[in-house]
Amino acid sequence: MIRLLPALLLLLAVAPDDPLPGTAPLREERDLADLMMDGLHKWVERKIGESTADRAKFWKRDPSSREAYEKSIAENRQRFVHNIGIVDPRVPPRLERFGDDASPALAAETPRFRAWQVRWPVLEGVTAEGLYLEPTREPVAYVVALPDADQSPEQIAGLAACDHPFARRLAENSVAVLIPTIVSRDFEFSGNPKVAMTNQSHREWIYRQAFQMGRHVIGYEVQKVMAAVDVLKAKGAAKIGVAGVGEGGLIAFYAAAVDPRIDAALVSGYFGPREQAWKEPLYRNVWSLLRETGDAELATLVAPRGLVVEAANYPEVGDPPKPPAGRRAGAAVGRLTTPPWESVKAEFDRIDGLLPPGFQPRKLVRDDALPAFVSLLGIESKMEASGDAPAERRKGLDSKDRQRRQVRELEGHVQNLIRWGDRTRNEFFLNTTTVVKSLASPGERFRTFRVKTNDPETFAREAEKYRTLFWEEGLGKIEDPLPDPKARTRKIYDKEKWTGYDVVLEAAPEFFAWGVLLVPKDLKPGERRPVVVCQHGRNGVPKDTVEGDTWAYHDFAAKLAERGFIVFSPHNPYRGEDKYRMLSRKANLVKGSLFSFIVHQHRQILAWLKTQPFVDAERIAFYGLSYGGETAVRVPPILKEYCLSICSGDFNDWARKVAGTDSDITFMYSIEWEMPYFNLGSTFNYAEMAYLMVPRPFMAERGHHDGVARDEWVNAEYAKVRWLYAQLGLADRTEIEHYNGGHTINGEKTFEFLHRHLAWPKR
């Protein structure tokens, strides 16, 4: 017996604490936050792997005729067009040759072609700029040629050093070529000189601000190609091709997929499997890309027009360098490496299973692709190069200044969208503007803004479609049904007034929801009490809201438990810096985001809480700080089981906070590269998210010294919420507390708000 004593003591030492009645014991010894994160990555990687087979349900191709085929893929094309941000109308076509004494319009000339310095309008305030190679003979075809992002138009035109000046070869063989400048991977102009500069590439700089507003650096450049096609069509072009290398290959491929006027495409150094696209530079991220399309499916958007793929080397791009002195860090990780030939061929061969034989002329080559490409334009030629190298005539060419103009024009376009964002979102959600005559001044007119109904229940019912749009199109909805939670718990706190438990609930085969439950000890048999869900912020864990009296949380979960509330403090998976950012990046590919997981986990948390005998299912409130405050305007607006929401330290003009370049407190100057959500800035800012709470109570908590935003940003956005609640006769259900403090829980009027609207007396 004595010999057995050490083993018995060891067993007692590792035995779990008492579980909550009705649950299994939780024996997990590993860090639950890390374990959750690993599971989330496994889940999304499984979904990415399954996406190839799942895409068939989105397609109904009819190859019986070209007209029937184009009609059958029209919706697929339109969704792709939307997801790469092609939504703005192009301006009328015009090709302008321009120059001055130092940099004349005629940039170079050979016996076979002339190279002109040109620009052409694309969108309001956005122009394309580059070269036009005009053959001395009548053109046999027209091509838009796209260099890689690290190349200039002059390089592929043969006016500067380049291993493969393919545009020059085309021009020497009587093909007219229009070459736009591509936004580069340099970072010289990434930032606002009056505010701050960053180490983001020009492409990432445009991507991050454009993505939030429903645009994309890819979409902008595809629009430049489409505007070039407008120009060439106006010149009477009968056959138009598009050809590109590297990043230009991506743009050429996408342009051919969306514009049926393009007769053939050459894609060099881009085509391949996209299941690892989340490893590539951030500016290649496309919302919902793999849900409906891989490169093989995109090739079917080009069909029945011709496609040549050249399995050339990708541009070698590594992770961003550390920022030099005077620049802020913030660029996202991401690399480009050349895929093996076998994987490129496998993706190309997949097209055979999507289209009938002979429906699309296409070819995969490993060497010179130009002859195969021009044959699709009706030209049979080996495309041999001449020995007449063009000589650059311009002495004052400043390619950096040209790049600066291109970057600043796109930035200006996005920032203008932000400035007009209120109007865009109002028209999207409320459609509130009406004009009435003033009684005081006959003939004078003024605008008054009213909602269509002053009945809150009617408003809430009509807002359901926006709740669906916000969830499915804004954040991304996990369609998988909730499993049996199989709750596992262990007691981790035994305080004077309450007991605390770790709670783990299964949410999917690979991941779980986890939080800390605080149960008051004075509960009477059969009593059901209100619950406050207390949400931590970035890099936090549930215990941060309970113990340690940290400067941000001040144990607000424990204080609410001491007042008699049941409290649940969940773990949200925004811990581990790039681990959670990359999780969101992966999810984007299959129409998901970080909040897809968070909403799904909270669905399970709410479902489980409602089954507990001490919980009043009609009185479950939410209160979160920082990223938890961000959760407060995303999760409760979607999940109506939350009867109330309090956003602390985060309520904001979110479009400006994420995508604005006029202040160094925006995410454009920080490491939070996961913050842009596609098109959210044009549909749901924080006011519109809060509108989805109607008729439920909503509150914002704001410290005057909180550096997340400025008071004027917060107050202007909250004024819209106050206005709507007042219009609906609900002014007593919303408020904002200002206090002299920083990014922290204040816990004064917010606690009063909870007591009042949860009908729970103070203790």
PDB file of N, CA and C in Angstrom, residues 586-647:
ATOM      1  N   LYS A 586      -6.306  32.772 -45.839  1.00  0.00           N
ATOM      2  CA  LYS A 586      -6.720  31.491 -46.407  1.00  0.00           C
ATOM      3  C   LYS A 586      -8.228  31.459 -46.612  1.00  0.00           C
ATOM      4  N   ALA A 587      -8.960  31.920 -45.602  1.00  0.00           N
ATOM      5  CA  ALA A 587     -10.423  31.874 -45.669  1.00  0.00           C
ATOM      6  C   ALA A 587     -10.962  32.733 -46.805  1.00  0.00           C
ATOM      7  N   ASN A 588     -10.304  33.862 -47.084  1.00  0.00           N
ATOM      8  CA  ASN A 588     -10.745  34.724 -48.184  1.00  0.00           C
ATOM      9  C   ASN A 588     -10.891  33.950 -49.488  1.00  0.00           C
ATOM     10  N   LEU A 589     -10.015  32.990 -49.720  1.00  0.00           N
ATOM     11  CA  LEU A 589     -10.021  32.258 -50.979  1.00  0.00           C
ATOM     12  C   LEU A 589     -11.293  31.442 -51.161  1.00  0.00           C
ATOM     13  N   VAL A 590     -11.924  31.045 -50.050  1.00  0.00           N
ATOM     14  CA  VAL A 590     -13.152  30.247 -50.132  1.00  0.00           C
ATOM     15  C   VAL A 590     -14.334  31.029 -49.547  1.00  0.00           C
ATOM     16  N   LYS A 591     -14.280  32.355 -49.735  1.00  0.00           N
ATOM     17  CA  LYS A 591     -15.354  33.267 -49.321  1.00  0.00           C
ATOM     18  C   LYS A 591     -15.573  33.236 -47.816  1.00  0.00           C
ATOM     19  N   GLY A 592     -14.481  33.419 -47.093  1.00  0.00           N
ATOM     20  CA  GLY A 592     -14.541  33.486 -45.649  1.00  0.00           C
ATOM     21  C   GLY A 592     -13.579  34.511 -45.115  1.00  0.00           C
ATOM     22  N   SER A 593     -13.626  34.716 -43.822  1.00  0.00           N
ATOM     23  CA  SER A 593     -12.755  35.676 -43.152  1.00  0.00           C
ATOM     24  C   SER A 593     -12.576  35.236 -41.712  1.00  0.00           C
ATOM     25  N   LEU A 594     -11.804  35.974 -40.965  1.00  0.00           N
ATOM     26  CA  LEU A 594     -11.631  35.676 -39.546  1.00  0.00           C
ATOM     27  C   LEU A 594     -12.976  35.634 -38.841  1.00  0.00           C
ATOM     28  N   PHE A 595     -13.875  36.550 -39.225  1.00  0.00           N
ATOM     29  CA  PHE A 595     -15.169  36.598 -38.546  1.00  0.00           C
ATOM     30  C   PHE A 595     -16.120  35.496 -39.010  1.00  0.00           C
ATOM     31  N   SER A 596     -15.814  34.804 -40.071  1.00  0.00           N
ATOM     32  CA  SER A 596     -16.589  33.604 -40.391  1.00  0.00           C
ATOM     33  C   SER A 596     -16.480  32.604 -39.249  1.00  0.00           C
ATOM     34  N   PHE A 597     -15.262  32.420 -38.742  1.00  0.00           N
ATOM     35  CA  PHE A 597     -15.039  31.485 -37.642  1.00  0.00           C
ATOM     36  C   PHE A 597     -15.643  32.010 -36.346  1.00  0.00           C
ATOM     37  N   ILE A 598     -15.447  33.301 -36.095  1.00  0.00           N
ATOM     38  CA  ILE A 598     -15.919  33.881 -34.844  1.00  0.00           C
ATOM     39  C   ILE A 598     -17.441  33.804 -34.746  1.00  0.00           C
ATOM     40  N   VAL A 599     -18.141  34.144 -35.821  1.00  0.00           N
ATOM     41  CA  VAL A 599     -19.604  34.046 -35.805  1.00  0.00           C
ATOM     42  C   VAL A 599     -20.026  32.602 -35.578  1.00  0.00           C
ATOM     43  N   HIS A 600     -19.385  31.669 -36.255  1.00  0.00           N
ATOM     44  CA  HIS A 600     -19.736  30.253 -36.113  1.00  0.00           C
ATOM     45  C   HIS A 600     -19.519  29.788 -34.673  1.00  0.00           C
ATOM     46  N   GLN A 601     -18.410  30.194 -34.067  1.00  0.00           N
ATOM     47  CA  GLN A 601     -18.145  29.806 -32.686  1.00  0.00           C
ATOM     48  C   GLN A 601     -19.174  30.414 -31.731  1.00  0.00           C
ATOM     49  N   HIS A 602     -19.544  31.674 -31.983  1.00  0.00           N
ATOM     50  CA  HIS A 602     -20.536  32.303 -31.117  1.00  0.00           C
ATOM     51  C   HIS A 602     -21.921  31.675 -31.305  1.00  0.00           C
ATOM     52  N   ARG A 603     -22.215  31.191 -32.481  1.00  0.00           N
ATOM     53  CA  ARG A 603     -23.469  30.450 -32.660  1.00  0.00           C
ATOM     54  C   ARG A 603     -23.507  29.249 -31.724  1.00  0.00           C
ATOM     55  N   GLN A 604     -22.388  28.541 -31.624  1.00  0.00           N
ATOM     56  CA  GLN A 604     -22.342  27.368 -30.747  1.00  0.00           C
ATOM     57  C   GLN A 604     -22.385  27.774 -29.285  1.00  0.00           C
ATOM     58  N   ILE A 605     -21.693  28.844 -28.948  1.00  0.00           N
ATOM     59  CA  ILE A 605     -21.708  29.339 -27.567  1.00  0.00           C
ATOM     60  C   ILE A 605     -23.125  29.702 -27.148  1.00  0.00           C
ATOM     61  N   LEU A 606     -23.834  30.432 -27.989  1.00  0.00           N
ATOM     62  CA  LEU A 606     -25.200  30.836 -27.668  1.00  0.00           C
ATOM     63  C   LEU A 606     -26.115  29.622 -27.569  1.00  0.00           C
ATOM     64  N   ALA A 607     -25.958  28.690 -28.506  1.00  0.00           N
ATOM     65  CA  ALA A 607     -26.802  27.495 -28.472  1.00  0.00           C
ATOM     66  C   ALA A 607     -26.601  26.724 -27.175  1.00  0.00           C
ATOM     67  N   TRP A 608     -25.358  26.653 -26.715  1.00  0.00           N
ATOM     68  CA  TRP A 608     -25.083  25.928 -25.468  1.00  0.00           C
ATOM     69  C   TRP A 608     -25.569  26.706 -24.259  1.00  0.00           C
ATOM     70  N   LEU A 609     -25.310  28.002 -24.221  1.00  0.00           N
ATOM     71  CA  LEU A 609     -25.755  28.801 -23.075  1.00  0.00           C
ATOM     72  C   LEU A 609     -27.262  28.692 -22.876  1.00  0.00           C
ATOM     73  N   LYS A 610     -28.003  28.680 -23.967  1.00  0.00           N
ATOM     74  CA  LYS A 610     -29.467  28.639 -23.878  1.00  0.00           C
ATOM     75  C   LYS A 610     -29.976  27.336 -23.267  1.00  0.00           C
ATOM     76  N   THR A 611     -29.133  26.299 -23.262  1.00  0.00           N
ATOM     77  CA  THR A 611     -29.555  25.028 -22.671  1.00  0.00           C
ATOM     78  C   THR A 611     -29.251  24.942 -21.186  1.00  0.00           C
ATOM     79  N   GLN A 612     -28.526  25.918 -20.645  1.00  0.00           N
ATOM     80  CA  GLN A 612     -28.140  25.843 -19.237  1.00  0.00           C
ATOM     81  C   GLN A 612     -29.317  26.248 -18.343  1.00  0.00           C
ATOM     82  N   PRO A 613     -29.577  25.498 -17.296  1.00  0.00           N
ATOM     83  CA  PRO A 613     -30.780  25.721 -16.487  1.00  0.00           C
ATOM     84  C   PRO A 613     -30.797  27.047 -15.737  1.00  0.00           C
ATOM     85  N   PHE A 614     -29.659  27.711 -15.618  1.00  0.00           N
ATOM     86  CA  PHE A 614     -29.591  28.976 -14.879  1.00  0.00           C
ATOM     87  C   PHE A 614     -29.552  30.193 -15.801  1.00  0.00           C
ATOM     88  N   VAL A 615     -29.656  29.983 -17.124  1.00  0.00           N
ATOM     89  CA  VAL A 615     -29.548  31.073 -18.104  1.00  0.00           C
ATOM     90  C   VAL A 615     -30.929  31.480 -18.605  1.00  0.00           C
ATOM     91  N   ASP A 616     -31.178  32.799 -18.604  1.00  0.00           N
ATOM     92  CA  ASP A 616     -32.368  33.349 -19.258  1.00  0.00           C
ATOM     93  C   ASP A 616     -32.008  33.582 -20.723  1.00  0.00           C
ATOM     94  N   ALA A 617     -32.505  32.732 -21.624  1.00  0.00           N
ATOM     95  CA  ALA A 617     -32.118  32.777 -23.032  1.00  0.00           C
ATOM     96  C   ALA A 617     -32.545  34.055 -23.724  1.00  0.00           C
ATOM     97  N   GLU A 618     -33.484  34.790 -23.146  1.00  0.00           N
ATOM     98  CA  GLU A 618     -33.943  36.041 -23.745  1.00  0.00           C
ATOM     99  C   GLU A 618     -33.093  37.229 -23.321  1.00  0.00           C
ATOM    100  N   ARG A 619     -32.181  37.004 -22.384  1.00  0.00           N
ATOM    101  CA  ARG A 619     -31.372  38.114 -21.868  1.00  0.00           C
ATOM    102  C   ARG A 619     -29.886  37.744 -21.915  1.00  0.00           C
ATOM    103  N   ILE A 620     -29.361  37.633 -23.111  1.00  0.00           N
ATOM    104  CA  ILE A 620     -27.925  37.394 -23.306  1.00  0.00           C
ATOM    105  C   ILE A 620     -27.354  38.608 -24.020  1.00  0.00           C
ATOM    106  N   ALA A 621     -26.468  39.327 -23.351  1.00  0.00           N
ATOM    107  CA  ALA A 621     -25.900  40.575 -23.862  1.00  0.00           C
ATOM    108  C   ALA A 621     -24.441  40.382 -24.246  1.00  0.00           C
ATOM    109  N   PHE A 622     -23.922  41.330 -25.025  1.00  0.00           N
ATOM    110  CA  PHE A 622     -22.529  41.282 -25.484  1.00  0.00           C
ATOM    111  C   PHE A 622     -21.835  42.588 -25.125  1.00  0.00           C
ATOM    112  N   TYR A 623     -20.567  42.482 -24.662  1.00  0.00           N
ATOM    113  CA  TYR A 623     -19.787  43.657 -24.273  1.00  0.00           C
ATOM    114  C   TYR A 623     -18.334  43.348 -24.606  1.00  0.00           C
ATOM    115  N   GLY A 624     -17.755  44.080 -25.566  1.00  0.00           N
ATOM    116  CA  GLY A 624     -16.395  43.784 -25.979  1.00  0.00           C
ATOM    117  C   GLY A 624     -15.546  45.020 -26.156  1.00  0.00           C
ATOM    118  N   LEU A 625     -14.248  44.868 -25.914  1.00  0.00           N
ATOM    119  CA  LEU A 625     -13.276  45.962 -26.040  1.00  0.00           C
ATOM    120  C   LEU A 625     -12.324  45.690 -27.198  1.00  0.00           C
ATOM    121  N   SER A 626     -11.984  46.760 -27.937  1.00  0.00           N
ATOM    122  CA  SER A 626     -10.980  46.712 -28.991  1.00  0.00           C
ATOM    123  C   SER A 626     -11.410  45.728 -30.085  1.00  0.00           C
ATOM    124  N   TYR A 627     -10.630  44.677 -30.354  1.00  0.00           N
ATOM    125  CA  TYR A 627     -11.089  43.676 -31.323  1.00  0.00           C
ATOM    126  C   TYR A 627     -12.387  43.043 -30.821  1.00  0.00           C
ATOM    127  N   GLY A 628     -12.563  43.024 -29.504  1.00  0.00           N
ATOM    128  CA  GLY A 628     -13.839  42.595 -28.944  1.00  0.00           C
ATOM    129  C   GLY A 628     -14.935  43.603 -29.233  1.00  0.00           C
ATOM    130  N   GLY A 629     -14.583  44.897 -29.305  1.00  0.00           N
ATOM    131  CA  GLY A 629     -15.538  45.912 -29.725  1.00  0.00           C
ATOM    132  C   GLY A 629     -15.860  45.773 -31.203  1.00  0.00           C
ATOM    133  N   GLU A 630     -14.847  45.392 -31.989  1.00  0.00           N
ATOM    134  CA  GLU A 630     -15.088  45.095 -33.400  1.00  0.00           C
ATOM    135  C   GLU A 630     -16.078  43.934 -33.517  1.00  0.00           C
ATOM    136  N   THR A 631     -15.918  42.949 -32.649  1.00  0.00           N
ATOM    137  CA  THR A 631     -16.858  41.828 -32.614  1.00  0.00           C
ATOM    138  C   THR A 631     -18.262  42.302 -32.260  1.00  0.00           C
ATOM    139  N   ALA A 632     -18.357  43.316 -31.414  1.00  0.00           N
ATOM    140  CA  ALA A 632     -19.657  43.804 -30.951  1.00  0.00           C
ATOM    141  C   ALA A 632     -20.508  44.391 -32.066  1.00  0.00           C
ATOM    142  N   VAL A 633     -19.876  44.859 -33.143  1.00  0.00           N
ATOM    143  CA  VAL A 633     -20.649  45.405 -34.263  1.00  0.00           C
ATOM    144  C   VAL A 633     -20.672  44.450 -35.453  1.00  0.00           C
ATOM    145  N   ARG A 634     -20.252  43.219 -35.233  1.00  0.00           N
ATOM    146  CA  ARG A 634     -20.317  42.213 -36.284  1.00  0.00           C
ATOM    147  C   ARG A 634     -21.134  40.995 -35.861  1.00  0.00           C
ATOM    148  N   VAL A 635     -20.867  40.464 -34.689  1.00  0.00           N
ATOM    149  CA  VAL A 635     -21.535  39.229 -34.274  1.00  0.00           C
ATOM    150  C   VAL A 635     -22.967  39.468 -33.779  1.00  0.00           C
ATOM    151  N   PRO A 636     -23.219  40.338 -32.775  1.00  0.00           N
ATOM    152  CA  PRO A 636     -24.618  40.550 -32.370  1.00  0.00           C
ATOM    153  C   PRO A 636     -25.530  41.073 -33.486  1.00  0.00           C
ATOM    154  N   PRO A 637     -25.069  41.951 -34.395  1.00  0.00           N
ATOM    155  CA  PRO A 637     -25.958  42.321 -35.499  1.00  0.00           C
ATOM    156  C   PRO A 637     -26.398  41.129 -36.345  1.00  0.00           C
ATOM    157  N   ILE A 638     -25.580  40.100 -36.438  1.00  0.00           N
ATOM    158  CA  ILE A 638     -25.932  38.904 -37.204  1.00  0.00           C
ATOM    159  C   ILE A 638     -26.731  37.921 -36.353  1.00  0.00           C
ATOM    160  N   LEU A 639     -26.283  37.686 -35.121  1.00  0.00           N
ATOM    161  CA  LEU A 639     -26.912  36.687 -34.254  1.00  0.00           C
ATOM    162  C   LEU A 639     -27.908  37.377 -33.327  1.00  0.00           C
ATOM    163  N   LYS A 640     -29.174  37.239 -33.655  1.00  0.00           N
ATOM    164  CA  LYS A 640     -30.213  37.967 -32.923  1.00  0.00           C
ATOM    165  C   LYS A 640     -30.460  37.404 -31.528  1.00  0.00           C
ATOM    166  N   GLU A 641     -29.816  36.270 -31.207  1.00  0.00           N
ATOM    167  CA  GLU A 641     -29.929  35.760 -29.832  1.00  0.00           C
ATOM    168  C   GLU A 641     -29.287  36.711 -28.832  1.00  0.00           C
ATOM    169  N   TYR A 642     -28.377  37.549 -29.316  1.00  0.00           N
ATOM    170  CA  TYR A 642     -27.844  38.606 -28.450  1.00  0.00           C
ATOM    171  C   TYR A 642     -28.890  39.707 -28.371  1.00  0.00           C
ATOM    172  N   CYS A 643     -29.338  39.997 -27.161  1.00  0.00           N
ATOM    173  CA  CYS A 643     -30.419  40.976 -26.996  1.00  0.00           C
ATOM    174  C   CYS A 643     -29.900  42.399 -26.893  1.00  0.00           C
ATOM    175  N   LEU A 644     -28.588  42.577 -26.809  1.00  0.00           N
ATOM    176  CA  LEU A 644     -27.982  43.892 -26.556  1.00  0.00           C
ATOM    177  C   LEU A 644     -26.507  43.804 -26.923  1.00  0.00           C
ATOM    178  N   SER A 645     -25.930  44.941 -27.333  1.00  0.00           N
ATOM    179  CA  SER A 645     -24.496  44.949 -27.651  1.00  0.00           C
ATOM    180  C   SER A 645     -23.863  46.254 -27.210  1.00  0.00           C
ATOM    181  N   ILE A 646     -22.649  46.148 -26.651  1.00  0.00           N
ATOM    182  CA  ILE A 646     -21.863  47.317 -26.251  1.00  0.00           C
ATOM    183  C   ILE A 646     -20.502  47.227 -26.935  1.00  0.00           C
ATOM    184  N   CYS A 647     -20.181  48.247 -27.695  1.00  0.00           N
ATOM    185  CA  CYS A 647     -18.897  48.335 -28.399  1.00  0.00           C
ATOM    186  C   CYS A 647     -18.004  49.318 -27.651  1.00  0.00           C
TER     187      CYS A 647
END
